[in-house]
Amino acid sequence: MNIILLGPPGAGKGTQAKMLIDTYGIPQISTGDMLRAAVKNQTQLGLEAKKFMDSGQLVPDSVVIGLAKDRIGQADCAKGFMLDGFPRTVPQAEALDKVLADMGKKIDHVVSIEVANSELMGRLTGRRTCKACGQGFHVMFDPPKTAGKCDKCGGELFQRDDDNEATVGNRLNVYDAQTKPLIDYYQAKSLLRPIDGVGAITDIFGRIKAVMG
Ligand code: AMP
């Protein structure tokens, strides 16, 4: 099964992706995670991407299309994959169609997680992640037992560089302008599966499983 997870920043794509991996055994391909790894490792690509990411802008299509293409071509994607945060523009979606057609693959479902913009700012600025194990928390909605420490492994929690209020505002505007058109793009292909992204994490996961059959 080949899936795209679509939705604004803060809709819970990453959280649902982790649950989908466990249930369906298919890898998560997050261009955001790949770019953050490149930034951390200070590769040439990472150095170029950082300025876009820090200001909440999109990294150029050519860069992310190359990353996604290489990743989809790897052996563990043969039985299926889940794209999280890609595509994010219509040119990226068109490039993806071509890459998949060349590989004899196709997308089965575009799971579109819907959350109102008014809710997203609070969700994003309160996010914290464990440096050691990657576990996510939220200062209001899912606080750790001890402030700044991971419940699972005791690791130190950090805030993503782009989860500050100014950058989040830009990311939400960029989503509306550049990524939202993908809803019509995939609707026209009868691939869109809209999901209400408000409620308990397990309930949202249940809605996703229901549309995937
Ligand atoms: P994310 O973790 O998906 O929220 O992505 C974080 C940042 O990485 C975004 O704000 C963009 O700057 C960059 N990024 C991730 N995926 C893409 C993409 N498909 N196209 C362009 N930029 C991306």
Tab-separated table of C-alpha atoms and ligand atoms in Angstrom:
chain	number	residue	atom	x	y	z
A	1	MET	CA	0.000	0.000	0.000
A	2	ASN	CA	1.379	3.401	-1.021
A	3	ILE	CA	0.009	6.318	0.983
A	4	ILE	CA	0.417	10.084	1.119
A	5	LEU	CA	-0.255	11.831	4.429
A	6	LEU	CA	-1.454	15.340	3.661
A	7	GLY	CA	-2.305	18.086	6.121
A	8	PRO	CA	-1.071	21.358	7.582
A	9	PRO	CA	1.920	21.508	9.928
A	10	GLY	CA	0.697	20.365	13.337
A	11	ALA	CA	-2.158	18.209	12.011
A	12	GLY	CA	-0.525	15.128	13.532
A	13	LYS	CA	0.900	13.524	10.382
A	14	GLY	CA	4.080	12.377	12.158
A	15	THR	CA	2.152	10.898	15.094
A	16	GLN	CA	-0.225	8.991	12.837
A	17	ALA	CA	2.685	7.884	10.625
A	18	LYS	CA	4.361	6.184	13.587
A	19	MET	CA	1.146	4.243	14.315
A	20	LEU	CA	0.716	3.323	10.652
A	21	ILE	CA	4.267	1.901	10.550
A	22	ASP	CA	3.445	-0.419	13.456
A	23	THR	CA	0.145	-1.570	11.955
A	24	TYR	CA	0.991	-1.890	8.276
A	25	GLY	CA	4.763	-2.422	8.432
A	26	ILE	CA	5.513	0.135	5.721
A	27	PRO	CA	8.272	2.765	6.064
A	28	GLN	CA	7.583	6.452	6.707
A	29	ILE	CA	9.260	8.805	4.266
A	30	SER	CA	9.419	12.234	5.869
A	31	THR	CA	11.229	14.824	3.764
A	32	GLY	CA	11.237	17.080	6.863
A	33	ASP	CA	13.091	14.407	8.894
A	34	MET	CA	15.516	13.821	6.000
A	35	LEU	CA	16.224	17.554	5.726
A	36	ARG	CA	16.685	17.920	9.496
A	37	ALA	CA	19.185	15.034	9.409
A	38	ALA	CA	21.074	16.817	6.604
A	39	VAL	CA	21.102	20.057	8.634
A	40	LYS	CA	22.383	18.205	11.704
A	41	ASN	CA	25.138	16.502	9.696
A	42	GLN	CA	26.023	19.843	8.076
A	43	THR	CA	26.002	18.403	4.566
A	44	GLN	CA	26.005	20.801	1.614
A	45	LEU	CA	22.307	20.082	1.084
A	46	GLY	CA	21.627	20.671	4.778
A	47	LEU	CA	23.421	24.016	4.773
A	48	GLU	CA	21.363	25.155	1.770
A	49	ALA	CA	18.069	23.860	3.191
A	50	LYS	CA	18.516	25.411	6.640
A	51	LYS	CA	17.801	29.001	5.621
A	52	PHE	CA	14.489	28.018	4.041
A	53	MET	CA	13.492	25.836	6.983
A	54	ASP	CA	14.362	28.415	9.641
A	55	SER	CA	12.143	31.005	7.979
A	56	GLY	CA	9.260	28.582	7.384
A	57	GLN	CA	9.640	28.620	3.599
A	58	LEU	CA	9.704	25.529	1.395
A	59	VAL	CA	13.001	24.063	0.266
A	60	PRO	CA	13.200	24.181	-3.582
A	61	ASP	CA	11.215	21.474	-5.381
A	62	SER	CA	14.268	20.084	-7.185
A	63	VAL	CA	15.976	19.293	-3.848
A	64	VAL	CA	13.074	17.480	-2.183
A	65	ILE	CA	12.003	15.656	-5.355
A	66	GLY	CA	15.517	14.175	-5.579
A	67	LEU	CA	15.446	13.126	-1.914
A	68	ALA	CA	12.010	11.491	-2.199
A	69	LYS	CA	12.836	9.734	-5.464
A	70	ASP	CA	15.992	8.132	-4.060
A	71	ARG	CA	14.175	7.027	-0.928
A	72	ILE	CA	11.166	5.486	-2.731
A	73	GLY	CA	13.614	3.527	-4.877
A	74	GLN	CA	15.126	1.768	-1.859
A	75	ALA	CA	14.391	-1.913	-1.215
A	76	ASP	CA	12.277	-1.439	1.935
A	77	CYS	CA	9.700	0.538	-0.078
A	78	ALA	CA	8.993	-2.363	-2.431
A	79	LYS	CA	5.935	-3.512	-0.443
A	80	GLY	CA	4.637	-0.023	0.210
A	81	PHE	CA	5.513	3.321	1.755
A	82	MET	CA	3.991	6.314	3.437
A	83	LEU	CA	4.929	9.829	2.374
A	84	ASP	CA	4.774	12.381	5.210
A	85	GLY	CA	5.285	16.028	4.223
A	86	PHE	CA	5.815	15.258	0.542
A	87	PRO	CA	4.510	16.329	-1.931
A	88	ARG	CA	3.928	19.900	-0.753
A	89	THR	CA	3.435	21.702	-4.077
A	90	VAL	CA	1.656	20.828	-7.327
A	91	PRO	CA	4.992	20.536	-9.227
A	92	GLN	CA	6.181	18.071	-6.552
A	93	ALA	CA	2.961	16.046	-6.979
A	94	GLU	CA	3.404	15.991	-10.760
A	95	ALA	CA	7.037	14.914	-10.380
A	96	LEU	CA	5.956	12.176	-7.969
A	97	ASP	CA	3.407	10.867	-10.474
A	98	LYS	CA	6.163	10.606	-13.053
A	99	VAL	CA	8.651	8.943	-10.673
A	100	LEU	CA	6.043	6.372	-9.640
A	101	ALA	CA	4.907	5.700	-13.210
A	102	ASP	CA	8.543	5.063	-14.204
A	103	MET	CA	8.808	2.554	-11.333
A	104	GLY	CA	5.460	0.904	-12.171
A	105	LYS	CA	3.940	2.085	-8.883
A	106	LYS	CA	0.958	4.254	-7.931
A	107	ILE	CA	-0.562	5.990	-4.902
A	108	ASP	CA	-3.519	4.144	-3.312
A	109	HIS	CA	-4.772	6.723	-0.782
A	110	VAL	CA	-4.134	10.371	0.040
A	111	VAL	CA	-5.066	10.666	3.714
A	112	SER	CA	-5.841	14.338	4.278
A	113	ILE	CA	-5.829	15.192	8.002
A	114	GLU	CA	-7.979	18.270	8.539
A	115	VAL	CA	-7.470	20.680	11.464
A	116	ALA	CA	-8.581	24.337	11.573
A	117	ASN	CA	-5.766	26.919	11.385
A	118	SER	CA	-6.928	28.452	14.691
A	119	GLU	CA	-5.916	25.249	16.510
A	120	LEU	CA	-2.546	24.730	14.824
A	121	MET	CA	-0.508	27.590	16.322
A	122	GLY	CA	-0.918	26.275	19.891
A	123	ARG	CA	-0.259	22.710	18.838
A	124	LEU	CA	3.024	23.620	17.113
A	125	THR	CA	4.545	26.115	19.539
A	126	GLY	CA	3.948	23.680	22.463
A	127	ARG	CA	5.627	20.707	20.794
A	128	ARG	CA	8.695	19.165	22.433
A	129	THR	CA	10.751	16.160	21.289
A	130	CYS	CA	13.209	13.897	23.112
A	131	LYS	CA	16.772	14.345	21.869
A	132	ALA	CA	17.612	10.731	22.641
A	133	CYS	CA	14.605	8.649	21.501
A	134	GLY	CA	12.466	11.043	19.439
A	135	GLN	CA	9.345	10.696	21.610
A	136	GLY	CA	7.011	13.674	21.198
A	137	PHE	CA	5.322	15.683	23.986
A	138	HIS	CA	3.231	18.837	24.259
A	139	VAL	CA	3.625	21.315	27.126
A	140	MET	CA	-0.183	21.676	27.492
A	141	PHE	CA	-1.843	18.615	25.948
A	142	ASP	CA	0.689	15.868	26.717
A	143	PRO	CA	3.231	17.218	29.234
A	144	PRO	CA	6.119	15.051	30.469
A	145	LYS	CA	6.018	14.027	34.158
A	146	THR	CA	9.182	16.072	34.791
A	147	ALA	CA	9.527	19.321	32.824
A	148	GLY	CA	12.154	19.061	30.087
A	149	LYS	CA	12.756	15.296	30.556
A	150	CYS	CA	11.479	12.362	28.506
A	151	ASP	CA	9.107	9.967	30.351
A	152	LYS	CA	10.326	7.039	28.275
A	153	CYS	CA	14.124	7.335	28.489
A	154	GLY	CA	14.942	10.367	30.653
A	155	GLY	CA	16.472	12.170	27.642
A	156	GLU	CA	16.457	15.946	27.296
A	157	LEU	CA	13.489	17.521	25.488
A	158	PHE	CA	13.989	20.205	22.845
A	159	GLN	CA	11.850	22.485	20.691
A	160	ARG	CA	12.274	22.355	16.916
A	161	ASP	CA	13.964	25.491	15.547
A	162	ASP	CA	10.950	26.175	13.311
A	163	ASP	CA	8.273	25.751	16.015
A	164	ASN	CA	8.576	29.374	17.256
A	165	GLU	CA	5.575	31.665	16.735
A	166	ALA	CA	6.964	33.741	13.832
A	167	THR	CA	8.116	30.740	11.801
A	168	VAL	CA	4.923	28.790	12.517
A	169	GLY	CA	2.920	31.736	11.129
A	170	ASN	CA	4.929	31.570	7.912
A	171	ARG	CA	4.595	27.791	7.675
A	172	LEU	CA	0.802	28.027	7.955
A	173	ASN	CA	0.652	30.733	5.255
A	174	VAL	CA	2.922	28.682	3.015
A	175	TYR	CA	0.672	25.657	3.534
A	176	ASP	CA	-2.445	27.582	2.528
A	177	ALA	CA	-0.812	29.096	-0.551
A	178	GLN	CA	1.293	26.212	-1.858
A	179	THR	CA	0.135	22.902	-0.393
A	180	LYS	CA	-3.654	23.259	-0.110
A	181	PRO	CA	-4.057	23.097	-3.916
A	182	LEU	CA	-3.045	19.433	-3.603
A	183	ILE	CA	-6.456	18.727	-2.068
A	184	ASP	CA	-8.121	19.522	-5.407
A	185	TYR	CA	-5.311	17.775	-7.298
A	186	TYR	CA	-5.931	14.457	-5.519
A	187	GLN	CA	-9.699	14.916	-5.311
A	188	ALA	CA	-9.738	15.073	-9.109
A	189	LYS	CA	-7.915	11.718	-9.159
A	190	SER	CA	-10.431	10.231	-6.641
A	191	LEU	CA	-7.583	9.515	-4.222
A	192	LEU	CA	-8.492	11.989	-1.471
A	193	ARG	CA	-9.599	10.548	1.905
A	194	PRO	CA	-10.474	13.469	4.226
A	195	ILE	CA	-10.021	12.715	7.945
A	196	ASP	CA	-11.164	14.853	10.891
A	197	GLY	CA	-7.873	15.473	12.720
A	198	VAL	CA	-9.414	16.728	15.971
A	199	GLY	CA	-9.908	14.332	18.896
A	200	ALA	CA	-8.006	11.538	20.634
A	201	ILE	CA	-4.967	10.238	18.739
A	202	THR	CA	-6.339	6.678	18.759
A	203	ASP	CA	-9.744	7.830	17.448
A	204	ILE	CA	-8.064	9.666	14.563
A	205	PHE	CA	-6.029	6.545	13.824
A	206	GLY	CA	-9.270	4.521	13.761
A	207	ARG	CA	-10.715	6.930	11.169
A	208	ILE	CA	-7.611	6.485	9.005
A	209	LYS	CA	-7.722	2.688	9.228
A	210	ALA	CA	-11.414	2.747	8.271
A	211	VAL	CA	-10.777	4.561	4.992
A	212	MET	CA	-7.780	2.358	4.124
A	213	GLY	CA	-9.972	-0.769	4.367
B	1	AMP	P1	8.067	19.192	8.262
B	1	AMP	O1	8.874	18.433	9.260
B	1	AMP	O2	7.392	18.264	7.278
B	1	AMP	O3	7.110	20.161	8.895
B	1	AMP	O4	9.093	20.065	7.397
B	1	AMP	C1	9.905	21.067	7.992
B	1	AMP	C2	10.456	22.008	6.936
B	1	AMP	O5	11.244	21.264	5.992
B	1	AMP	C3	9.413	22.718	6.091
B	1	AMP	O6	8.925	23.893	6.702
B	1	AMP	C4	10.203	23.010	4.815
B	1	AMP	O7	11.090	24.104	4.989
B	1	AMP	C5	11.064	21.758	4.671
B	1	AMP	N1	10.360	20.709	3.873
B	1	AMP	C6	9.964	19.469	4.291
B	1	AMP	N2	9.354	18.795	3.315
B	1	AMP	C7	9.343	19.622	2.239
B	1	AMP	C8	8.823	19.514	0.910
B	1	AMP	N3	8.180	18.411	0.484
B	1	AMP	N4	9.010	20.574	0.071
B	1	AMP	C9	9.656	21.680	0.467
B	1	AMP	N5	10.138	21.863	1.703
B	1	AMP	C10	9.988	20.837	2.589
